[in-house]
Coordinates of C-alpha atoms in Angstrom, one line a residue:
M1 CA -32.2 -97.9 -78.1
Q2 CA -30.8 -95.3 -75.7
I3 CA -31.5 -92.6 -78.2
L4 CA -34.8 -94.0 -78.6
R5 CA -35.5 -93.7 -74.7
T6 CA -34.2 -90.2 -75.2
L7 CA -36.3 -89.0 -77.6
S8 CA -39.3 -90.5 -76.3
A9 CA -38.7 -88.9 -72.9
L10 CA -38.6 -85.3 -74.9
V11 CA -41.7 -86.1 -76.9
V12 CA -43.6 -86.9 -73.8
L13 CA -42.3 -83.7 -71.9
V14 CA -43.0 -81.5 -74.8
V15 CA -46.3 -82.9 -75.7
A16 CA -47.5 -82.7 -72.0
V17 CA -46.4 -79.5 -71.7
A18 CA -47.9 -78.1 -74.8
A19 CA -51.4 -80.0 -73.8
W20 CA -51.3 -78.1 -70.4
L21 CA -50.6 -74.6 -72.1
M22 CA -53.5 -75.4 -74.4
A23 CA -55.8 -76.3 -71.9
A24 CA -54.6 -73.4 -69.5
A25 CA -55.3 -70.8 -72.0
P26 CA -58.2 -68.7 -71.4
P27 CA -61.0 -69.2 -74.0
A28 CA -61.4 -66.5 -76.7
D29 CA -64.5 -65.1 -75.2
T30 CA -63.6 -64.8 -71.7
S31 CA -61.7 -61.2 -70.4
Y32 CA -59.5 -61.1 -67.4
L33 CA -59.4 -57.7 -66.0
Q34 CA -57.4 -55.7 -63.1
A35 CA -59.6 -52.9 -61.3
T36 CA -59.4 -49.6 -62.5
A37 CA -59.9 -47.7 -59.5
M38 CA -59.8 -48.2 -55.7
A39 CA -60.9 -46.2 -52.6
S40 CA -60.5 -46.6 -48.8
A41 CA -63.9 -46.3 -47.3
S42 CA -63.8 -43.3 -45.0
R43 CA -67.0 -44.6 -43.1
A44 CA -67.8 -47.9 -41.7
P45 CA -70.6 -49.8 -43.9
P46 CA -74.1 -49.2 -42.5
A47 CA -76.3 -52.0 -41.2
S48 CA -78.1 -51.9 -44.9
V49 CA -75.7 -52.5 -47.6
P50 CA -75.3 -49.5 -49.9
A51 CA -76.6 -49.9 -53.6
T52 CA -73.8 -47.7 -54.4
P53 CA -70.6 -46.1 -53.0
P54 CA -71.0 -42.7 -51.3
P55 CA -70.7 -39.7 -53.2
N56 CA -68.0 -38.2 -51.6
V57 CA -65.6 -41.7 -52.2
H58 CA -62.3 -40.6 -53.6
W59 CA -61.2 -42.7 -56.5
R60 CA -57.7 -43.6 -57.5
A61 CA -56.1 -45.4 -60.0
L62 CA -55.4 -49.0 -59.0
D63 CA -52.3 -50.1 -57.2
Q64 CA -52.0 -53.7 -56.4
R65 CA -48.8 -53.3 -54.1
E66 CA -50.7 -50.8 -52.0
L67 CA -53.8 -52.6 -52.0
A68 CA -52.0 -55.9 -50.6
R69 CA -51.3 -53.4 -47.4
W70 CA -55.0 -52.2 -46.9
R71 CA -57.2 -54.4 -44.4
G72 CA -60.3 -52.1 -45.3
P73 CA -63.3 -51.6 -45.3
Y74 CA -62.4 -50.4 -49.2
W75 CA -64.1 -50.1 -52.6
L76 CA -62.7 -51.4 -56.0
R77 CA -64.3 -50.5 -59.5
W78 CA -64.0 -52.3 -62.7
D79 CA -65.6 -50.4 -65.7
L80 CA -66.1 -53.2 -68.5
P81 CA -66.6 -52.3 -72.3
A82 CA -69.6 -53.3 -74.2
T83 CA -69.8 -57.0 -75.4
T84 CA -71.8 -58.8 -77.8
A85 CA -72.2 -62.1 -75.7
P86 CA -75.8 -63.1 -75.0
A87 CA -76.6 -60.9 -71.6
N88 CA -78.3 -63.9 -70.1
A89 CA -75.1 -66.3 -70.9
R90 CA -72.5 -64.5 -68.6
A91 CA -70.8 -65.3 -65.4
L92 CA -68.4 -63.2 -63.0
R93 CA -65.3 -64.8 -61.4
L94 CA -63.8 -62.4 -58.7
S95 CA -60.4 -63.4 -57.3
L96 CA -59.5 -61.4 -54.2
R97 CA -58.0 -61.9 -51.0
A98 CA -60.8 -60.3 -48.9
A99 CA -64.6 -60.6 -47.8
S100 CA -66.6 -59.0 -50.5
Q101 CA -69.9 -57.6 -51.6
P102 CA -69.9 -56.8 -55.4
Y103 CA -72.4 -54.8 -57.1
W104 CA -73.0 -55.1 -60.9
N105 CA -74.5 -52.5 -62.4
G106 CA -75.8 -50.8 -59.1
Q107 CA -77.5 -54.4 -58.4
P108 CA -76.1 -56.3 -55.3
L109 CA -74.7 -59.8 -56.2
P110 CA -74.5 -62.6 -53.4
P111 CA -71.6 -61.8 -50.9
N112 CA -68.9 -63.6 -50.3
G113 CA -68.2 -63.7 -46.8
T114 CA -69.0 -60.5 -44.4
V115 CA -67.2 -57.2 -44.9
G116 CA -66.2 -55.8 -41.5
R117 CA -64.5 -52.8 -39.8
N118 CA -62.4 -55.0 -37.7
A119 CA -61.5 -59.2 -37.5
G120 CA -64.6 -59.6 -35.2
E121 CA -67.0 -58.3 -37.7
E122 CA -65.5 -59.8 -40.4
R123 CA -66.5 -63.3 -41.7
P124 CA -63.4 -64.3 -44.4
G125 CA -65.0 -64.7 -48.3
R126 CA -63.3 -67.4 -50.2
I127 CA -60.2 -66.3 -52.4
D128 CA -62.3 -67.0 -55.8
S129 CA -66.0 -66.5 -55.8
L130 CA -68.3 -67.3 -59.0
R131 CA -71.6 -65.3 -59.6
V132 CA -74.0 -65.5 -62.5
L133 CA -74.4 -62.0 -63.6
P134 CA -77.7 -60.5 -64.4
A135 CA -79.2 -59.6 -68.2
A136 CA -78.0 -55.8 -69.0
A137 CA -77.0 -54.4 -71.8
G138 CA -74.4 -51.6 -72.8
P139 CA -71.1 -50.9 -70.9
D140 CA -70.8 -52.7 -67.5
T141 CA -69.7 -51.7 -64.1
L142 CA -68.5 -53.6 -61.0
V143 CA -67.8 -52.1 -57.7
V144 CA -67.0 -54.5 -55.0
L145 CA -67.0 -53.3 -51.2
A146 CA -64.3 -55.4 -49.3
S147 CA -62.1 -55.8 -46.2
S148 CA -59.1 -58.1 -45.6
Q149 CA -58.7 -58.1 -41.7
H150 CA -57.6 -61.7 -41.4
Q151 CA -55.1 -61.4 -44.1
W152 CA -51.8 -61.7 -41.8
L153 CA -49.3 -62.4 -44.3
R154 CA -48.0 -59.6 -46.3
L155 CA -47.9 -60.4 -50.2
R156 CA -46.1 -58.0 -52.8
S157 CA -49.4 -57.5 -54.9
A158 CA -53.1 -58.1 -54.0
D159 CA -53.8 -60.0 -57.3
A160 CA -57.5 -58.3 -57.6
L161 CA -58.7 -59.7 -60.6
I162 CA -62.0 -60.6 -62.3
A163 CA -63.0 -62.8 -65.0
V164 CA -66.0 -62.2 -67.2
G165 CA -67.3 -64.7 -69.9
P166 CA -69.9 -67.6 -70.8
V167 CA -70.9 -69.3 -67.7
A168 CA -70.0 -72.7 -69.3
S169 CA -66.4 -71.4 -69.7
L170 CA -66.0 -70.1 -66.4
Y171 CA -67.4 -73.1 -64.7
A172 CA -65.6 -75.7 -66.2
H173 CA -62.3 -73.9 -67.4
P174 CA -60.4 -74.5 -64.1
L175 CA -60.8 -78.2 -64.3
I176 CA -59.5 -78.8 -67.8
P177 CA -55.7 -78.4 -67.0
W178 CA -56.1 -79.9 -63.7
L179 CA -57.1 -83.2 -65.3
I180 CA -53.8 -83.5 -67.1
A181 CA -52.1 -82.9 -63.7
A182 CA -54.4 -85.6 -62.1
L183 CA -52.9 -88.2 -64.7
A184 CA -49.4 -87.2 -63.9
T185 CA -50.0 -87.1 -60.3
G186 CA -51.8 -90.6 -60.7
A187 CA -48.7 -92.1 -62.6
L188 CA -46.6 -90.6 -60.1
G189 CA -48.2 -92.4 -57.3
A190 CA -48.2 -95.3 -58.9
A191 CA -44.5 -95.3 -59.5
C192 CA -43.9 -94.7 -55.8
L193 CA -46.4 -97.8 -54.9
Y194 CA -44.4 -99.5 -57.4
L195 CA -41.0 -98.7 -55.5
L196 CA -42.4 -99.2 -51.9
A197 CA -43.7 -102.8 -53.0
A198 CA -40.2 -103.7 -54.7
Q199 CA -38.4 -102.1 -51.7
R200 CA -40.6 -104.3 -49.3
G201 CA -38.5 -106.9 -47.3
R202 CA -35.4 -105.9 -48.6
P203 CA -32.1 -104.0 -46.8
P204 CA -32.2 -100.4 -47.7
V205 CA -30.5 -99.4 -51.0
P206 CA -28.4 -96.2 -51.2
G207 CA -30.8 -93.4 -52.0
A208 CA -34.1 -95.1 -51.9
R209 CA -35.2 -93.1 -48.8
V210 CA -34.2 -89.8 -50.3
L211 CA -36.1 -91.0 -53.8
L212 CA -39.5 -91.8 -52.0
A213 CA -39.1 -88.5 -50.1
L214 CA -38.9 -86.6 -53.4
G215 CA -41.8 -88.7 -54.6
A216 CA -43.9 -87.4 -51.7
V217 CA -43.0 -83.6 -52.6
G218 CA -43.8 -84.6 -56.3
L219 CA -47.4 -85.9 -54.9
A220 CA -47.8 -82.9 -52.7
L221 CA -47.0 -80.0 -54.8
P222 CA -50.0 -80.4 -57.2
V223 CA -52.1 -81.4 -54.3
L224 CA -51.3 -78.0 -53.2
E225 CA -51.4 -76.3 -56.2
G226 CA -54.7 -77.6 -57.5
W227 CA -56.2 -76.7 -54.0
R228 CA -57.3 -73.3 -55.1
P229 CA -58.8 -73.9 -58.5
L230 CA -60.3 -77.2 -57.8
L231 CA -61.6 -76.7 -54.0
G232 CA -60.8 -73.3 -53.1
Y233 CA -60.5 -71.9 -49.8
P234 CA -61.2 -68.6 -47.5
Y235 CA -58.6 -65.9 -48.1
P236 CA -56.6 -66.6 -44.8
W237 CA -55.5 -69.9 -46.1
H238 CA -53.7 -68.3 -49.1
G239 CA -50.6 -67.4 -46.8
P240 CA -50.2 -70.7 -45.3
R241 CA -50.5 -72.4 -49.1
L242 CA -48.0 -70.2 -50.4
L243 CA -45.5 -71.0 -47.4
A244 CA -46.2 -74.7 -47.6
L245 CA -45.3 -74.3 -51.6
L246 CA -42.2 -72.5 -50.8
L247 CA -41.3 -75.2 -48.2
L248 CA -42.2 -78.0 -51.2
H249 CA -39.7 -76.3 -53.9
L250 CA -36.9 -76.0 -51.4
S251 CA -37.2 -79.6 -50.2
A252 CA -37.3 -80.4 -54.1
A253 CA -34.0 -78.3 -54.5
I254 CA -32.6 -80.3 -51.9
L255 CA -33.6 -83.6 -52.6
L256 CA -33.1 -84.0 -56.1
P257 CA -29.4 -83.3 -56.5
A258 CA -28.9 -85.1 -52.9
Y259 CA -30.5 -88.7 -54.6
L260 CA -28.4 -88.1 -58.0
A261 CA -25.4 -87.6 -55.7
R262 CA -26.0 -91.1 -53.9
R263 CA -27.4 -92.8 -57.0
F264 CA -24.6 -92.6 -59.2
G265 CA -21.8 -92.2 -56.2
V266 CA -20.9 -88.6 -56.9
A267 CA -18.6 -87.2 -54.1
V268 CA -19.5 -83.6 -52.8
P269 CA -17.1 -81.7 -50.7
I270 CA -18.7 -80.5 -47.5
G271 CA -18.1 -77.2 -48.2
L272 CA -20.0 -77.2 -51.9
R273 CA -22.9 -78.7 -49.7
V274 CA -22.9 -75.9 -47.1
T275 CA -22.5 -73.2 -50.0
Y276 CA -25.4 -74.8 -52.0
L277 CA -27.9 -74.9 -49.0
A278 CA -27.0 -71.6 -48.2
T279 CA -27.9 -70.3 -51.6
L280 CA -31.1 -72.1 -51.5
L281 CA -32.0 -70.4 -48.2
C282 CA -31.1 -67.1 -49.6
I283 CA -33.4 -67.6 -52.5
A284 CA -36.3 -68.6 -50.4
A285 CA -36.1 -65.8 -48.0
F286 CA -34.5 -62.7 -50.5
V287 CA -36.1 -63.2 -54.1
P288 CA -39.3 -61.1 -54.7
G289 CA -42.5 -63.0 -55.0
F290 CA -43.4 -66.6 -54.0
D291 CA -43.4 -67.5 -57.7
G292 CA -40.1 -65.9 -58.7
R293 CA -38.7 -67.9 -55.4
G294 CA -39.9 -71.3 -56.6
A295 CA -38.9 -70.6 -60.2
A296 CA -35.4 -69.8 -58.9
L297 CA -35.1 -72.7 -56.5
L298 CA -36.2 -75.3 -59.1
L299 CA -33.7 -73.8 -61.7
L300 CA -30.9 -74.1 -59.2
S301 CA -31.5 -77.4 -58.3
L302 CA -31.7 -78.3 -61.9
L303 CA -28.7 -76.6 -62.8
A304 CA -26.8 -78.7 -59.8
A305 CA -28.4 -81.8 -60.9
A306 CA -26.9 -81.5 -64.3
A307 CA -23.6 -80.6 -62.9
L308 CA -23.8 -84.1 -60.7
L309 CA -24.6 -86.1 -63.7
L310 CA -22.0 -84.7 -66.0
R311 CA -19.7 -85.4 -63.1
A312 CA -20.7 -89.0 -62.6
R313 CA -19.0 -91.8 -64.5
G314 CA -20.4 -94.9 -65.8
E315 CA -24.1 -96.0 -66.3
P316 CA -24.7 -93.8 -69.4
D317 CA -28.0 -95.6 -70.1
E318 CA -29.1 -94.2 -66.8
R319 CA -27.6 -90.8 -66.8
W320 CA -28.2 -89.6 -70.0
P321 CA -32.1 -89.7 -70.1
I322 CA -32.3 -87.9 -66.8
L323 CA -29.6 -85.3 -67.9
T324 CA -31.9 -84.8 -71.0
L325 CA -34.9 -84.3 -68.7
V326 CA -33.3 -81.9 -66.1
S327 CA -31.8 -79.9 -69.0
A328 CA -35.3 -79.5 -70.8
G329 CA -36.6 -78.6 -67.4
A330 CA -33.6 -76.1 -66.9
L331 CA -34.4 -74.2 -70.3
A332 CA -38.2 -74.2 -70.0
I333 CA -38.0 -71.9 -66.9
P334 CA -36.3 -68.9 -68.4
L335 CA -38.7 -69.3 -71.4
L336 CA -42.3 -69.7 -69.3
G337 CA -41.1 -67.9 -66.1
G338 CA -43.4 -68.1 -63.2
A339 CA -46.0 -69.6 -65.4
F340 CA -43.9 -73.0 -65.1
L341 CA -44.7 -73.6 -61.8
D342 CA -48.7 -73.5 -62.3
G343 CA -48.9 -76.5 -64.5
P344 CA -45.7 -77.8 -66.6
Y345 CA -43.9 -78.1 -63.6
F346 CA -46.0 -80.9 -62.2
L347 CA -45.8 -82.5 -65.6
F348 CA -42.0 -82.4 -65.6
L349 CA -41.6 -83.6 -62.3
A350 CA -43.8 -86.7 -62.9
V351 CA -41.9 -87.7 -66.1
L352 CA -38.6 -87.3 -64.2
M353 CA -39.9 -89.0 -61.0
G354 CA -41.6 -91.7 -62.9
F355 CA -38.5 -92.4 -64.5
L356 CA -36.1 -92.3 -61.4
L357 CA -38.6 -94.4 -59.5
V358 CA -39.3 -97.1 -62.4
R359 CA -35.3 -97.3 -63.1
H360 CA -34.7 -97.7 -59.2
A361 CA -36.9 -100.6 -58.8
A362 CA -35.6 -102.1 -61.9
Q363 CA -32.3 -101.8 -60.0
L364 CA -33.8 -103.6 -57.3
R365 CA -34.8 -106.6 -59.3
T366 CA -31.2 -106.4 -61.0
L367 CA -29.9 -106.7 -57.2
D368 CA -32.3 -109.5 -56.4
Q369 CA -30.9 -111.7 -59.1
H370 CA -27.3 -111.0 -58.1
N371 CA -28.3 -111.9 -54.3
A372 CA -29.9 -115.0 -55.6
L373 CA -26.7 -116.0 -57.5
L374 CA -24.9 -115.1 -54.4
R375 CA -26.9 -117.2 -52.1
E376 CA -26.6 -120.1 -54.5
E377 CA -22.7 -119.4 -54.2
R378 CA -22.8 -119.2 -50.6
A379 CA -24.8 -122.7 -50.3
R380 CA -21.9 -124.3 -52.6
L381 CA -18.9 -122.6 -50.8
S382 CA -20.7 -123.9 -47.3
L383 CA -20.9 -127.3 -48.5
Q384 CA -17.6 -127.2 -50.0
L385 CA -16.4 -125.9 -46.4
L386 CA -17.7 -129.2 -45.0
Q387 CA -16.2 -131.3 -47.7
R388 CA -12.5 -129.5 -46.9
G389 CA -13.3 -130.2 -43.2
I390 CA -14.0 -134.0 -43.4
Q391 CA -11.6 -134.8 -46.6
P392 CA -11.4 -138.7 -47.0
H393 CA -7.4 -138.3 -46.7
W394 CA -7.2 -136.0 -43.8
L395 CA -9.8 -138.1 -41.9
M396 CA -8.5 -141.5 -42.7
N397 CA -4.9 -140.5 -41.6
T398 CA -6.2 -138.9 -38.5
L399 CA -8.4 -142.0 -37.3
T400 CA -5.5 -144.0 -38.0
C401 CA -3.2 -141.9 -35.5
L402 CA -6.4 -142.2 -32.9
Q403 CA -6.7 -145.7 -33.3
E404 CA -2.9 -146.1 -32.4
L405 CA -3.1 -143.5 -29.4
I406 CA -6.0 -145.6 -28.1
E407 CA -3.8 -148.4 -27.4
Q408 CA -0.5 -146.7 -26.7
A409 CA -2.0 -143.0 -24.9
P410 CA -5.4 -143.4 -23.8
M411 CA -5.2 -139.5 -22.2
R412 CA -4.0 -138.3 -25.7
A413 CA -6.7 -140.3 -27.4
S414 CA -9.7 -138.6 -25.5
A415 CA -8.0 -135.2 -26.3
L416 CA -7.9 -136.1 -30.0
V417 CA -11.7 -137.2 -29.9
Q418 CA -13.0 -134.0 -28.1
S419 CA -10.7 -131.8 -30.6
L420 CA -12.4 -133.5 -33.6
A421 CA -15.8 -132.9 -32.1
E422 CA -15.0 -129.3 -31.3
Q423 CA -13.5 -129.3 -35.0
F424 CA -16.9 -130.5 -36.7
D425 CA -18.9 -128.3 -34.5
R426 CA -16.9 -125.1 -35.4
L427 CA -17.5 -126.1 -39.4
R428 CA -21.0 -126.7 -39.1
Q429 CA -21.4 -123.4 -37.3
S430 CA -19.1 -121.5 -39.8
S431 CA -20.7 -122.9 -42.8
S432 CA -24.1 -121.6 -41.9
Q433 CA -22.9 -117.7 -41.8
Q434 CA -22.0 -115.3 -44.4
Y435 CA -19.4 -113.6 -42.0
V436 CA -17.8 -114.8 -39.0
A437 CA -15.5 -113.0 -36.4
L438 CA -11.9 -113.4 -36.4
E439 CA -11.7 -114.7 -33.4
D440 CA -13.8 -117.7 -34.3
E441 CA -12.0 -118.3 -37.4
L442 CA -8.8 -118.4 -35.5
A443 CA -10.2 -120.9 -33.0
L444 CA -11.1 -122.9 -36.2
C445 CA -7.6 -122.8 -37.2
R446 CA -5.8 -123.5 -34.1
N447 CA -8.3 -126.8 -33.4
H448 CA -7.2 -128.2 -36.7
L449 CA -3.2 -127.4 -35.6
D450 CA -4.1 -129.2 -32.5
I451 CA -5.7 -131.9 -34.2
V452 CA -2.5 -132.3 -36.5
G453 CA 0.0 -131.6 -33.7
M454 CA -1.6 -134.6 -31.6
A455 CA -0.9 -136.8 -34.6
I456 CA 2.7 -135.8 -35.2
D457 CA 3.4 -135.5 -31.3
Q458 CA 4.5 -132.0 -32.1
H459 CA 3.1 -128.5 -31.3
I460 CA 2.1 -126.4 -34.5
A461 CA 2.1 -122.6 -33.2
F462 CA -0.1 -119.9 -34.5
Q463 CA 0.9 -116.6 -33.8
V464 CA -1.4 -113.5 -34.3
D465 CA -0.9 -109.6 -34.2
V466 CA -4.0 -107.9 -34.3
Q467 CA -4.0 -104.1 -34.4
Q468 CA -7.6 -103.4 -34.3
R469 CA -10.4 -105.6 -33.1
G470 CA -14.0 -106.0 -34.8
L471 CA -13.0 -107.6 -38.0
Q472 CA -15.6 -110.2 -39.8
L473 CA -14.5 -112.1 -42.5
P474 CA -15.8 -114.9 -44.8
P475 CA -16.0 -118.5 -43.4
G476 CA -13.0 -120.9 -43.7
V477 CA -10.6 -118.5 -45.6
L478 CA -7.7 -118.4 -43.4
H479 CA -8.6 -122.4 -42.6
A480 CA -8.1 -122.9 -46.2
Q481 CA -4.7 -121.3 -46.1
V482 CA -3.6 -123.3 -42.9
E483 CA -4.7 -126.5 -44.7
N484 CA -2.8 -125.7 -48.0
A485 CA 0.2 -125.0 -46.0
L486 CA -0.2 -128.6 -44.0
T487 CA -0.6 -130.1 -47.6
H488 CA 2.2 -128.8 -49.5
A489 CA 4.9 -127.9 -46.9
G490 CA 4.2 -130.7 -44.5
A491 CA 3.0 -131.0 -40.7
A492 CA 6.6 -130.9 -39.7
A493 CA 7.7 -128.2 -41.6
C494 CA 4.9 -126.1 -40.1
A495 CA 5.7 -127.2 -36.7
A496 CA 9.2 -126.1 -37.1
Q497 CA 8.3 -122.7 -38.8
P498 CA 5.2 -121.4 -36.9
F499 CA 2.3 -119.6 -38.9
Q500 CA 2.3 -116.0 -38.2
L501 CA -0.9 -113.6 -38.8
H502 CA -0.8 -109.7 -39.1
V503 CA -4.1 -107.9 -38.8
Q504 CA -4.3 -104.3 -39.5
R505 CA -6.8 -101.7 -40.9
E506 CA -5.9 -99.1 -43.5
G507 CA -8.7 -96.6 -44.1
L508 CA -11.8 -98.8 -45.2
H509 CA -9.5 -101.6 -45.8
W510 CA -8.7 -104.4 -43.9
V511 CA -5.5 -106.4 -44.6
L512 CA -4.4 -110.0 -43.3
V513 CA -1.3 -111.5 -44.1
L514 CA -0.3 -114.6 -43.1
R515 CA 3.0 -116.3 -43.1
S516 CA 3.7 -120.1 -43.1
A517 CA 6.0 -122.7 -44.0
R518 CA 6.8 -122.4 -47.8
G519 CA 7.5 -126.0 -49.0
S520 CA 8.4 -127.2 -52.2
A521 CA 5.2 -128.1 -53.9
P522 CA 5.6 -126.3 -57.8
H523 CA 1.9 -126.2 -57.9
R524 CA 1.0 -124.4 -54.7
G525 CA -1.2 -121.3 -55.1
Q526 CA -3.3 -123.2 -57.9
G527 CA -5.4 -125.9 -56.4
T528 CA -9.0 -126.1 -55.0
G529 CA -7.7 -124.3 -51.6
T530 CA -7.1 -121.0 -53.7
R531 CA -10.2 -121.0 -55.5
Y532 CA -12.1 -121.4 -52.4
I533 CA -10.9 -118.5 -50.9
E534 CA -11.2 -116.3 -54.1
A535 CA -14.9 -117.3 -54.5
S536 CA -15.4 -116.7 -51.0
L537 CA -14.4 -113.5 -50.8
A538 CA -16.0 -112.3 -54.2
A539 CA -19.5 -113.8 -52.8
A540 CA -19.2 -112.0 -49.3
C541 CA -17.4 -108.9 -50.5
P542 CA -18.5 -108.1 -54.0
D543 CA -17.6 -104.1 -53.6
G544 CA -13.8 -104.9 -53.2
W545 CA -11.2 -107.5 -52.4
R546 CA -8.1 -108.6 -53.5
F547 CA -6.2 -112.1 -52.7
V548 CA -2.0 -112.4 -53.6
Q549 CA 0.0 -115.3 -52.4
G550 CA 3.4 -116.2 -53.0
P551 CA 6.9 -117.1 -51.9
D552 CA 8.4 -114.5 -49.7
G553 CA 12.0 -115.9 -48.7
A554 CA 12.0 -119.2 -46.6
H555 CA 8.0 -118.3 -46.1
W556 CA 4.9 -118.7 -48.0
C557 CA 2.7 -115.7 -47.7
G558 CA -0.6 -114.9 -48.4
R559 CA -2.3 -111.2 -48.5
M560 CA -6.1 -110.5 -48.3
E561 CA -7.4 -107.0 -48.3
L562 CA -11.2 -106.7 -47.7
T563 CA -13.6 -103.7 -47.9
C564 CA -16.6 -105.0 -46.4
A565 CA -15.5 -107.1 -43.4
S566 CA -16.4 -104.7 -40.5

């Protein structure tokens, strides 16, 4: 079953990536071209837009890096070879971070914004513009007058490109690959909603908030990436969009290892955490190109996630599918490079996040079932605590003693009745709680010893040495030990040999050592009192507890260790 799950996840990832690449591949009859020449407009454009550049324009070979620094106005030229496609069925896609006025074979096309000599004159154009081309035969020339006065973020390359091809291909092609991304994003959104519904009304589970934050990043990434091809925007928004994408990649690189470390309980030294964060920040600041930075951040986060999964222990059914997915993603990045961020990354993230979210929700369901069993166990233990507090043998002896005291010592009888009322009230309160304060448990024990002491007309001492306050423990665990001592050693022996309780904290553990009279009963430590203590500790402290007891010289010693009692 585990192998089948792993293979299924791999098949889904490979098919999704292949589908994306097939959909994103340009149609065979569409050409993508860089400009062949560029020139600075030495004079401001006149009021009437010229049909061609002035004769004295000095054309030079295109340099995309230098063009990225120009603000304009400037000229760009494309020389296209002859085509056999029908002349009346072609369209032009111009990708340029500028306001632009294109001329096709000297004929002006509709402008994209308004070219200007300064920011006040310019009206920013959209980063991508589509124009239907007029009918023409033979080689074609595209000349573009442009300005980038509102470009505030300096990029490494201008990325001035055109695509010429059939109208249907250019208008429909950007939508096809994003249909796949939309399906992946919808699946991821459904998984996030499923986890939110599963988490509602429950106490926070370790890593749940980190996982939801990672899911939010996974939803925001395709939205920002699809903003340009699906809706478009004025070119000044291109810089903020790239910075937002970089921030999301950085967030994903932090959140993915953080969640896996919490989910599988892998301890990461603080020095290693600081080194990892510093490396991520250096990549985000100094690696050239936004695509290069995003790919490097993703690769480092996947490698870190793989290292954490290899260090984790237990839960192989959960770890190995995730390790397979992150390894496949880490291998795909060197093969696809920056193209991995333009589509396959969203599919990979949707598959990975969908698996993590669904498995986390399944973990919540398992915890619900476990908590339901614990609630049933608590109810049973509460009833048992009440039953032990009013057991017929002890109650009958107390009432018999009370009858004698009424006749012989009315004041002592009144005190005994008051102590009995306090005892039953404390038992009622303790039985309804999962944890009680140490002081309340000690008051219950002392009240019980007072009642027994009145019956035998002897004081039974309870000495306490507490080194640190704030202890919470399951109700009745000390009271049950006191009852065992009275039952097996006898009240007289307990009066002669006082109870001694020592409480201290050792790291994350609370340690309680209770000494009492030893007695001579051969079966002590094997009865219902011991089973009640062990069941109470297991129900209240499932993450860790320990209870041992036995003779220690003239004493009987019970030692409890709790890791969840504060």
